[in-house]
Amino acid sequence: MTLKLIVLACLLAVAHSRVFNTWHRNPLIGARILGGRDAKPGEFPHQVSLQWGSGGKFEHFCGGSILTERWILTAVHCLEAIDRINESGIKGYFVVKAGKQDLNRVEDTEQTSIVEKYFKNWDYTGVGAKPGSSDIGLIKLETPLRLNKRVTKIALPGKDTEPTGETILSGWGAIDDGEENAGFPHILQTINLPILSRENCQSALEELIPGSGKNVDDTNICTGPLTGGQSPCNGDSGGPLTTKNGKGETQVIGIVSWGLSPCGSRGAPAVYVKVSHFIDWVSAIMDKN
């Protein structure tokens, strides 16, 4: 099967029609982690589900991370999906759900807050289906989350720190290859993934699709393994890639951004926003708003 450049974006069905489409060079919104396992209840209390809908019926389309009671970290291309829905004239609400494990049922631990406003990094270079750098956005909630052991903040990394080693990814993205009939899990998934050097990442992408390596720069992180079968996929977009910091706290080092289709293809890395590169931007937006 021919690999196609994609951005990690999920298939969000709205009013029985797809407002944005599949993996053929589209943002990766939706899908489950390929090759992962079910997360334990409360294992990732910083993880949120971005959802859109109305009349009490909402659909997951992207992930995010809790920075404070009112601020959520995610990917710009997830927010642009909401822009497209708004431009279409379809009525509904953009909400964040925290404390979630199972998307198919109402849980005692869950909290829902309507999005008050959102902010897209002004240097984002993505255009339509073309992946771009600076794919980092912030969401401000209308109602603050109530922090507890099932809804917690995640730490930010030090400015310009360079992550290495093993990471942990979590999300509700596709659990198969992300093609047309992708299967989406209702239970939160997780997997451990190794970080690749930028040089190895660019080289791997170039081997599969000449020219695609130039889409990775010093604002990105890449993960393997290049043996295939383990990867974020549609619906994981905007979600956190994490490690532990020196204090033993969980920190968000990456935001799921884009990859190649089919998900988990042999030789294909996954690409994330490197959060440490954007600490000043995150602080400025939160301080001024």
Short mmCIF file of N, CA and C in Angstrom, two decimals, residues 42-200:
data_model
loop_
_atom_site.label_atom_id
_atom_site.label_comp_id
_atom_site.label_asym_id
_atom_site.label_seq_id
_atom_site.Cartn_x
_atom_site.Cartn_y
_atom_site.Cartn_z
N GLY A 42 -7.71 6.15 35.98
CA GLY A 42 -6.92 7.12 36.72
C GLY A 42 -5.44 7.13 36.40
N GLU A 43 -5.01 6.33 35.41
CA GLU A 43 -3.58 6.26 35.08
C GLU A 43 -3.08 7.55 34.44
N PHE A 44 -3.96 8.25 33.72
CA PHE A 44 -3.57 9.48 33.03
C PHE A 44 -4.56 10.61 33.36
N PRO A 45 -4.52 11.11 34.60
CA PRO A 45 -5.51 12.11 35.04
C PRO A 45 -5.34 13.47 34.37
N HIS A 46 -4.23 13.67 33.66
CA HIS A 46 -4.00 14.93 32.94
C HIS A 46 -4.60 14.91 31.54
N GLN A 47 -5.02 13.74 31.08
CA GLN A 47 -5.53 13.57 29.70
C GLN A 47 -6.98 14.05 29.59
N VAL A 48 -7.28 14.79 28.53
CA VAL A 48 -8.66 15.19 28.26
C VAL A 48 -9.06 14.77 26.86
N SER A 49 -10.37 14.72 26.65
CA SER A 49 -10.96 14.45 25.33
C SER A 49 -11.60 15.74 24.83
N LEU A 50 -11.21 16.19 23.64
CA LEU A 50 -11.87 17.32 22.99
C LEU A 50 -13.05 16.77 22.21
N GLN A 51 -14.23 17.36 22.43
CA GLN A 51 -15.44 16.83 21.80
C GLN A 51 -16.29 17.96 21.24
N TRP A 52 -17.08 17.62 20.23
CA TRP A 52 -18.01 18.57 19.62
C TRP A 52 -19.34 17.88 19.46
N GLY A 53 -20.42 18.65 19.69
CA GLY A 53 -21.74 18.07 19.50
C GLY A 53 -22.83 18.99 20.01
N SER A 54 -24.02 18.42 20.14
CA SER A 54 -25.17 19.18 20.63
C SER A 54 -26.22 18.19 21.12
N GLY A 55 -27.20 18.71 21.85
CA GLY A 55 -28.30 17.87 22.32
C GLY A 55 -27.85 16.72 23.20
N GLY A 56 -26.75 16.92 23.92
CA GLY A 56 -26.25 15.87 24.81
C GLY A 56 -25.46 14.78 24.11
N LYS A 57 -25.29 14.91 22.78
CA LYS A 57 -24.54 13.90 22.03
C LYS A 57 -23.25 14.52 21.51
N PHE A 58 -22.13 14.03 22.03
CA PHE A 58 -20.83 14.60 21.68
C PHE A 58 -19.90 13.52 21.13
N GLU A 59 -18.98 13.93 20.25
CA GLU A 59 -18.03 13.01 19.62
C GLU A 59 -16.60 13.44 19.93
N HIS A 60 -15.78 12.48 20.34
CA HIS A 60 -14.35 12.73 20.53
C HIS A 60 -13.69 12.97 19.18
N PHE A 61 -12.78 13.96 19.10
CA PHE A 61 -12.02 14.13 17.87
C PHE A 61 -10.54 14.39 18.09
N CYS A 62 -10.15 14.82 19.29
CA CYS A 62 -8.74 15.08 19.58
C CYS A 62 -8.48 14.92 21.07
N GLY A 63 -7.21 14.88 21.42
CA GLY A 63 -6.81 14.83 22.82
C GLY A 63 -6.23 16.16 23.27
N GLY A 64 -5.90 16.24 24.55
CA GLY A 64 -5.29 17.43 25.12
C GLY A 64 -4.77 17.13 26.51
N SER A 65 -4.09 18.12 27.10
CA SER A 65 -3.49 17.97 28.43
C SER A 65 -3.90 19.14 29.32
N ILE A 66 -4.14 18.86 30.59
CA ILE A 66 -4.53 19.89 31.55
C ILE A 66 -3.28 20.61 32.06
N LEU A 67 -3.19 21.93 31.82
CA LEU A 67 -2.10 22.73 32.36
C LEU A 67 -2.50 23.40 33.67
N THR A 68 -3.73 23.92 33.71
CA THR A 68 -4.30 24.50 34.94
C THR A 68 -5.79 24.20 34.92
N GLU A 69 -6.50 24.69 35.93
CA GLU A 69 -7.94 24.47 36.00
C GLU A 69 -8.69 24.99 34.78
N ARG A 70 -8.11 25.99 34.08
CA ARG A 70 -8.82 26.59 32.95
C ARG A 70 -8.07 26.50 31.62
N TRP A 71 -6.89 25.91 31.62
CA TRP A 71 -6.10 25.89 30.39
C TRP A 71 -5.75 24.48 29.95
N ILE A 72 -5.96 24.21 28.66
CA ILE A 72 -5.71 22.91 28.04
C ILE A 72 -4.72 23.09 26.89
N LEU A 73 -3.74 22.21 26.81
CA LEU A 73 -2.76 22.21 25.73
C LEU A 73 -3.18 21.20 24.66
N THR A 74 -3.12 21.61 23.39
CA THR A 74 -3.50 20.70 22.30
C THR A 74 -2.77 21.11 21.02
N ALA A 75 -3.23 20.61 19.87
CA ALA A 75 -2.61 20.92 18.57
C ALA A 75 -3.47 21.93 17.80
N VAL A 76 -2.80 22.80 17.04
CA VAL A 76 -3.52 23.79 16.24
C VAL A 76 -4.46 23.11 15.24
N HIS A 77 -4.03 22.02 14.63
CA HIS A 77 -4.89 21.44 13.58
C HIS A 77 -6.19 20.90 14.16
N CYS A 78 -6.21 20.59 15.46
CA CYS A 78 -7.48 20.23 16.11
C CYS A 78 -8.40 21.44 16.18
N LEU A 79 -7.82 22.59 16.50
CA LEU A 79 -8.61 23.82 16.60
C LEU A 79 -9.09 24.28 15.23
N GLU A 80 -8.29 24.03 14.20
CA GLU A 80 -8.72 24.39 12.85
C GLU A 80 -9.88 23.52 12.39
N ALA A 81 -9.96 22.31 12.92
CA ALA A 81 -11.13 21.47 12.61
C ALA A 81 -12.40 22.12 13.14
N ILE A 82 -12.31 22.72 14.33
CA ILE A 82 -13.46 23.44 14.89
C ILE A 82 -13.77 24.68 14.05
N ASP A 83 -12.73 25.37 13.57
CA ASP A 83 -12.95 26.50 12.67
C ASP A 83 -13.78 26.08 11.46
N ARG A 84 -13.45 24.93 10.89
CA ARG A 84 -14.16 24.46 9.70
C ARG A 84 -15.61 24.11 10.01
N ILE A 85 -15.84 23.53 11.19
CA ILE A 85 -17.21 23.23 11.60
C ILE A 85 -18.01 24.53 11.74
N ASN A 86 -17.41 25.52 12.40
CA ASN A 86 -18.09 26.81 12.59
C ASN A 86 -18.39 27.47 11.25
N GLU A 87 -17.43 27.40 10.34
CA GLU A 87 -17.63 28.01 9.02
C GLU A 87 -18.73 27.31 8.22
N SER A 88 -18.96 26.04 8.52
CA SER A 88 -19.99 25.28 7.81
C SER A 88 -21.40 25.67 8.24
N GLY A 89 -21.50 26.36 9.39
CA GLY A 89 -22.80 26.78 9.89
C GLY A 89 -23.50 25.75 10.75
N ILE A 90 -22.87 24.61 10.98
CA ILE A 90 -23.47 23.58 11.84
C ILE A 90 -23.43 24.06 13.29
N LYS A 91 -24.56 23.97 13.97
CA LYS A 91 -24.66 24.44 15.34
C LYS A 91 -24.25 23.35 16.33
N GLY A 92 -23.53 23.75 17.36
CA GLY A 92 -23.13 22.80 18.38
C GLY A 92 -22.19 23.45 19.37
N TYR A 93 -21.61 22.62 20.24
CA TYR A 93 -20.73 23.11 21.29
C TYR A 93 -19.39 22.38 21.24
N PHE A 94 -18.34 23.14 21.51
CA PHE A 94 -16.99 22.60 21.63
C PHE A 94 -16.73 22.47 23.12
N VAL A 95 -16.52 21.23 23.59
CA VAL A 95 -16.33 21.00 25.02
C VAL A 95 -15.07 20.18 25.27
N VAL A 96 -14.61 20.27 26.52
CA VAL A 96 -13.50 19.44 27.00
C VAL A 96 -14.03 18.54 28.09
N LYS A 97 -13.71 17.25 28.01
CA LYS A 97 -14.11 16.29 29.04
C LYS A 97 -12.86 15.77 29.73
N ALA A 98 -12.81 15.94 31.05
CA ALA A 98 -11.69 15.48 31.87
C ALA A 98 -12.16 14.32 32.76
N GLY A 99 -11.20 13.59 33.31
CA GLY A 99 -11.53 12.47 34.19
C GLY A 99 -12.15 11.30 33.46
N LYS A 100 -11.89 11.18 32.15
CA LYS A 100 -12.50 10.14 31.34
C LYS A 100 -11.59 8.92 31.17
N GLN A 101 -12.22 7.76 31.11
CA GLN A 101 -11.57 6.50 30.78
C GLN A 101 -12.30 5.83 29.63
N ASP A 102 -13.64 5.78 29.78
CA ASP A 102 -14.50 5.09 28.81
C ASP A 102 -15.40 6.12 28.12
N LEU A 103 -15.19 6.33 26.83
CA LEU A 103 -15.97 7.33 26.09
C LEU A 103 -17.41 6.91 25.86
N ASN A 104 -17.71 5.64 26.07
CA ASN A 104 -19.06 5.13 25.79
C ASN A 104 -20.03 5.25 26.95
N ARG A 105 -19.57 5.74 28.09
CA ARG A 105 -20.49 5.86 29.21
C ARG A 105 -20.19 7.09 30.05
N VAL A 106 -21.21 7.54 30.77
CA VAL A 106 -21.04 8.65 31.71
C VAL A 106 -20.37 8.08 32.95
N GLU A 107 -19.26 8.69 33.37
CA GLU A 107 -18.49 8.19 34.50
C GLU A 107 -18.58 9.13 35.68
N ASP A 108 -18.54 8.59 36.89
CA ASP A 108 -18.63 9.40 38.10
C ASP A 108 -17.49 10.41 38.18
N THR A 109 -16.36 10.08 37.58
CA THR A 109 -15.16 10.92 37.68
C THR A 109 -15.10 12.03 36.63
N GLU A 110 -15.98 12.01 35.65
CA GLU A 110 -15.83 12.95 34.52
C GLU A 110 -16.34 14.34 34.83
N GLN A 111 -15.71 15.32 34.18
CA GLN A 111 -16.12 16.72 34.26
C GLN A 111 -16.15 17.27 32.83
N THR A 112 -17.15 18.10 32.56
CA THR A 112 -17.28 18.70 31.23
C THR A 112 -17.29 20.22 31.35
N SER A 113 -16.50 20.87 30.51
CA SER A 113 -16.48 22.33 30.49
C SER A 113 -16.54 22.82 29.05
N ILE A 114 -17.40 23.80 28.80
CA ILE A 114 -17.48 24.42 27.47
C ILE A 114 -16.23 25.25 27.23
N VAL A 115 -15.75 25.25 26.00
CA VAL A 115 -14.59 26.05 25.62
C VAL A 115 -15.00 27.51 25.50
N GLU A 116 -14.32 28.39 26.22
CA GLU A 116 -14.60 29.83 26.15
C GLU A 116 -13.93 30.45 24.93
N LYS A 117 -12.66 30.13 24.73
CA LYS A 117 -11.92 30.62 23.56
C LYS A 117 -10.70 29.73 23.36
N TYR A 118 -10.10 29.85 22.18
CA TYR A 118 -8.87 29.09 21.95
C TYR A 118 -7.87 29.93 21.17
N PHE A 119 -6.61 29.53 21.28
CA PHE A 119 -5.51 30.30 20.72
C PHE A 119 -4.62 29.40 19.88
N LYS A 120 -4.32 29.85 18.66
CA LYS A 120 -3.47 29.08 17.74
C LYS A 120 -2.11 29.77 17.62
N ASN A 121 -1.05 29.01 17.70
CA ASN A 121 0.28 29.61 17.59
C ASN A 121 0.40 30.37 16.27
N TRP A 122 0.88 31.59 16.35
CA TRP A 122 0.92 32.47 15.18
C TRP A 122 1.96 32.04 14.14
N ASP A 123 2.85 31.11 14.51
CA ASP A 123 3.85 30.63 13.56
C ASP A 123 3.48 29.31 12.89
N TYR A 124 2.27 28.83 13.14
CA TYR A 124 1.85 27.55 12.55
C TYR A 124 1.91 27.65 11.03
N THR A 125 2.57 26.67 10.40
CA THR A 125 2.79 26.72 8.95
C THR A 125 1.93 25.74 8.16
N GLY A 126 1.08 24.99 8.84
CA GLY A 126 0.23 24.05 8.13
C GLY A 126 -0.80 24.78 7.28
N VAL A 127 -1.06 24.25 6.10
CA VAL A 127 -2.08 24.82 5.22
C VAL A 127 -2.95 23.68 4.71
N GLY A 128 -4.21 23.66 5.13
CA GLY A 128 -5.09 22.58 4.70
C GLY A 128 -4.56 21.25 5.18
N ALA A 129 -4.26 20.35 4.22
CA ALA A 129 -3.78 19.02 4.57
C ALA A 129 -2.26 18.95 4.72
N LYS A 130 -1.57 20.05 4.47
CA LYS A 130 -0.12 20.04 4.56
C LYS A 130 0.31 20.17 6.02
N PRO A 131 1.13 19.22 6.52
CA PRO A 131 1.59 19.33 7.90
C PRO A 131 2.52 20.51 8.05
N GLY A 132 2.54 21.10 9.24
CA GLY A 132 3.40 22.24 9.46
C GLY A 132 4.00 22.24 10.84
N SER A 133 4.98 23.10 11.06
CA SER A 133 5.59 23.23 12.38
C SER A 133 4.75 24.16 13.24
N SER A 134 5.10 24.26 14.51
CA SER A 134 4.40 25.12 15.47
C SER A 134 2.93 24.74 15.62
N ASP A 135 2.65 23.43 15.57
CA ASP A 135 1.27 22.91 15.66
C ASP A 135 0.84 22.81 17.13
N ILE A 136 0.86 23.95 17.82
CA ILE A 136 0.56 23.98 19.25
C ILE A 136 -0.51 25.04 19.53
N GLY A 137 -1.52 24.66 20.30
CA GLY A 137 -2.60 25.58 20.62
C GLY A 137 -3.00 25.47 22.08
N LEU A 138 -3.74 26.46 22.54
CA LEU A 138 -4.23 26.50 23.92
C LEU A 138 -5.73 26.74 23.93
N ILE A 139 -6.39 26.10 24.87
CA ILE A 139 -7.84 26.25 25.06
C ILE A 139 -8.08 26.83 26.44
N LYS A 140 -8.94 27.86 26.50
CA LYS A 140 -9.36 28.40 27.80
C LYS A 140 -10.79 27.94 28.05
N LEU A 141 -11.03 27.38 29.23
CA LEU A 141 -12.34 26.84 29.57
C LEU A 141 -13.24 27.89 30.21
N GLU A 142 -14.52 27.77 29.94
CA GLU A 142 -15.52 28.68 30.51
C GLU A 142 -15.64 28.46 32.01
N THR A 143 -15.69 27.19 32.42
CA THR A 143 -15.81 26.83 33.83
C THR A 143 -14.56 26.08 34.26
N PRO A 144 -13.90 26.49 35.35
CA PRO A 144 -12.67 25.80 35.78
C PRO A 144 -12.94 24.35 36.15
N LEU A 145 -11.98 23.49 35.86
CA LEU A 145 -12.05 22.10 36.30
C LEU A 145 -11.80 22.03 37.80
N ARG A 146 -12.39 21.05 38.45
CA ARG A 146 -12.15 20.81 39.87
C ARG A 146 -11.06 19.74 39.97
N LEU A 147 -9.88 20.16 40.39
CA LEU A 147 -8.76 19.23 40.43
C LEU A 147 -8.91 18.24 41.58
N ASN A 148 -8.62 16.98 41.28
CA ASN A 148 -8.64 15.91 42.27
C ASN A 148 -7.72 14.81 41.76
N LYS A 149 -7.74 13.64 42.37
CA LYS A 149 -6.78 12.61 41.94
C LYS A 149 -7.09 12.03 40.56
N ARG A 150 -8.30 12.27 40.04
CA ARG A 150 -8.64 11.79 38.69
C ARG A 150 -8.62 12.90 37.64
N VAL A 151 -8.41 14.14 38.10
CA VAL A 151 -8.30 15.30 37.19
C VAL A 151 -7.15 16.15 37.71
N THR A 152 -5.97 16.03 37.09
CA THR A 152 -4.79 16.71 37.60
C THR A 152 -4.06 17.49 36.50
N LYS A 153 -3.27 18.46 36.95
CA LYS A 153 -2.43 19.23 36.03
C LYS A 153 -1.20 18.40 35.65
N ILE A 154 -0.65 18.70 34.49
CA ILE A 154 0.60 18.09 34.06
C ILE A 154 1.68 19.17 34.03
N ALA A 155 2.91 18.80 34.33
CA ALA A 155 4.01 19.76 34.34
C ALA A 155 4.50 20.04 32.92
N LEU A 156 5.00 21.26 32.73
CA LEU A 156 5.66 21.61 31.47
C LEU A 156 7.15 21.33 31.60
N PRO A 157 7.83 21.02 30.51
CA PRO A 157 9.28 20.79 30.58
C PRO A 157 10.03 22.11 30.69
N GLY A 158 11.31 22.03 31.02
CA GLY A 158 12.14 23.22 31.03
C GLY A 158 12.29 23.78 29.62
N LYS A 159 12.46 25.08 29.53
CA LYS A 159 12.58 25.73 28.23
C LYS A 159 13.75 25.16 27.43
N ASP A 160 13.47 24.80 26.19
CA ASP A 160 14.47 24.32 25.22
C ASP A 160 15.21 23.05 25.65
N THR A 161 14.64 22.30 26.59
CA THR A 161 15.25 21.02 26.95
C THR A 161 15.03 20.01 25.83
N GLU A 162 15.97 19.10 25.67
CA GLU A 162 15.93 18.12 24.58
C GLU A 162 15.64 16.74 25.14
N PRO A 163 14.43 16.22 24.94
CA PRO A 163 14.07 14.92 25.51
C PRO A 163 14.76 13.76 24.79
N THR A 164 15.06 12.71 25.55
CA THR A 164 15.64 11.49 24.98
C THR A 164 15.04 10.29 25.69
N GLY A 165 15.28 9.11 25.14
CA GLY A 165 14.88 7.87 25.82
C GLY A 165 13.46 7.45 25.54
N GLU A 166 12.85 6.79 26.54
CA GLU A 166 11.50 6.25 26.41
C GLU A 166 10.45 7.28 26.79
N THR A 167 9.32 7.24 26.13
CA THR A 167 8.20 8.14 26.41
C THR A 167 6.92 7.32 26.58
N ILE A 168 5.89 8.00 27.07
CA ILE A 168 4.57 7.36 27.20
C ILE A 168 3.55 8.19 26.43
N LEU A 169 2.79 7.52 25.58
CA LEU A 169 1.73 8.16 24.81
C LEU A 169 0.38 7.64 25.29
N SER A 170 -0.62 8.51 25.34
CA SER A 170 -1.98 8.09 25.70
C SER A 170 -2.97 8.77 24.77
N GLY A 171 -4.11 8.10 24.53
CA GLY A 171 -5.13 8.69 23.68
C GLY A 171 -6.21 7.71 23.28
N TRP A 172 -7.23 8.24 22.63
CA TRP A 172 -8.36 7.43 22.15
C TRP A 172 -8.33 7.27 20.64
N GLY A 173 -7.15 7.39 20.03
CA GLY A 173 -7.05 7.31 18.58
C GLY A 173 -7.20 5.90 18.06
N ALA A 174 -7.19 5.77 16.72
CA ALA A 174 -7.45 4.49 16.05
C ALA A 174 -6.49 3.41 16.51
N ILE A 175 -7.01 2.19 16.60
CA ILE A 175 -6.22 1.05 17.07
C ILE A 175 -5.82 0.12 15.94
N ASP A 176 -6.15 0.52 14.70
CA ASP A 176 -5.61 -0.22 13.56
C ASP A 176 -4.90 0.79 12.67
N ASP A 177 -4.80 0.53 11.37
CA ASP A 177 -3.90 1.34 10.55
C ASP A 177 -4.43 2.69 10.11
N GLY A 178 -5.65 3.07 10.54
CA GLY A 178 -6.14 4.40 10.23
C GLY A 178 -6.69 4.57 8.84
N GLU A 179 -6.86 3.48 8.12
CA GLU A 179 -7.43 3.60 6.78
C GLU A 179 -8.94 3.80 6.88
N GLU A 180 -9.65 3.66 5.80
CA GLU A 180 -11.06 4.07 5.72
C GLU A 180 -11.94 3.47 6.81
N ASN A 181 -11.72 2.20 7.16
CA ASN A 181 -12.57 1.54 8.15
C ASN A 181 -11.87 1.41 9.49
N ALA A 182 -11.15 2.45 9.88
CA ALA A 182 -10.39 2.42 11.13
C ALA A 182 -11.29 2.12 12.32
N GLY A 183 -10.76 1.29 13.25
CA GLY A 183 -11.50 0.99 14.46
C GLY A 183 -11.08 1.94 15.57
N PHE A 184 -12.06 2.53 16.26
CA PHE A 184 -11.77 3.48 17.32
C PHE A 184 -12.15 2.89 18.68
N PRO A 185 -11.26 2.99 19.66
CA PRO A 185 -11.54 2.41 20.97
C PRO A 185 -12.39 3.35 21.81
N HIS A 186 -13.13 2.83 22.75
CA HIS A 186 -13.82 3.70 23.70
C HIS A 186 -13.06 3.78 25.02
N ILE A 187 -12.10 2.86 25.23
CA ILE A 187 -11.25 2.89 26.42
C ILE A 187 -9.94 3.59 26.08
N LEU A 188 -9.48 4.47 26.97
CA LEU A 188 -8.21 5.17 26.78
C LEU A 188 -7.07 4.16 26.58
N GLN A 189 -6.21 4.44 25.60
CA GLN A 189 -5.09 3.56 25.28
C GLN A 189 -3.76 4.20 25.67
N THR A 190 -2.74 3.36 25.86
CA THR A 190 -1.40 3.86 26.16
C THR A 190 -0.35 2.93 25.58
N ILE A 191 0.83 3.49 25.35
CA ILE A 191 1.96 2.71 24.84
C ILE A 191 3.26 3.44 25.16
N ASN A 192 4.34 2.69 25.36
CA ASN A 192 5.68 3.27 25.52
C ASN A 192 6.36 3.32 24.16
N LEU A 193 6.97 4.46 23.83
CA LEU A 193 7.61 4.64 22.52
C LEU A 193 8.98 5.28 22.68
N PRO A 194 9.97 4.87 21.88
CA PRO A 194 11.30 5.47 21.96
C PRO A 194 11.41 6.75 21.13
N ILE A 195 12.14 7.73 21.65
CA ILE A 195 12.41 8.95 20.88
C ILE A 195 13.49 8.67 19.84
N LEU A 196 13.29 9.20 18.64
CA LEU A 196 14.29 9.12 17.57
C LEU A 196 15.02 10.45 17.47
N SER A 197 16.28 10.42 17.08
CA SER A 197 16.97 11.67 16.80
C SER A 197 16.33 12.34 15.59
N ARG A 198 16.46 13.67 15.50
CA ARG A 198 15.87 14.38 14.38
C ARG A 198 16.46 13.89 13.05
N GLU A 199 17.77 13.62 13.06
CA GLU A 199 18.42 13.15 11.83
C GLU A 199 17.84 11.81 11.38
N ASN A 200 17.67 10.88 12.33
CA ASN A 200 17.12 9.57 11.97
C ASN A 200 15.67 9.68 11.50
#
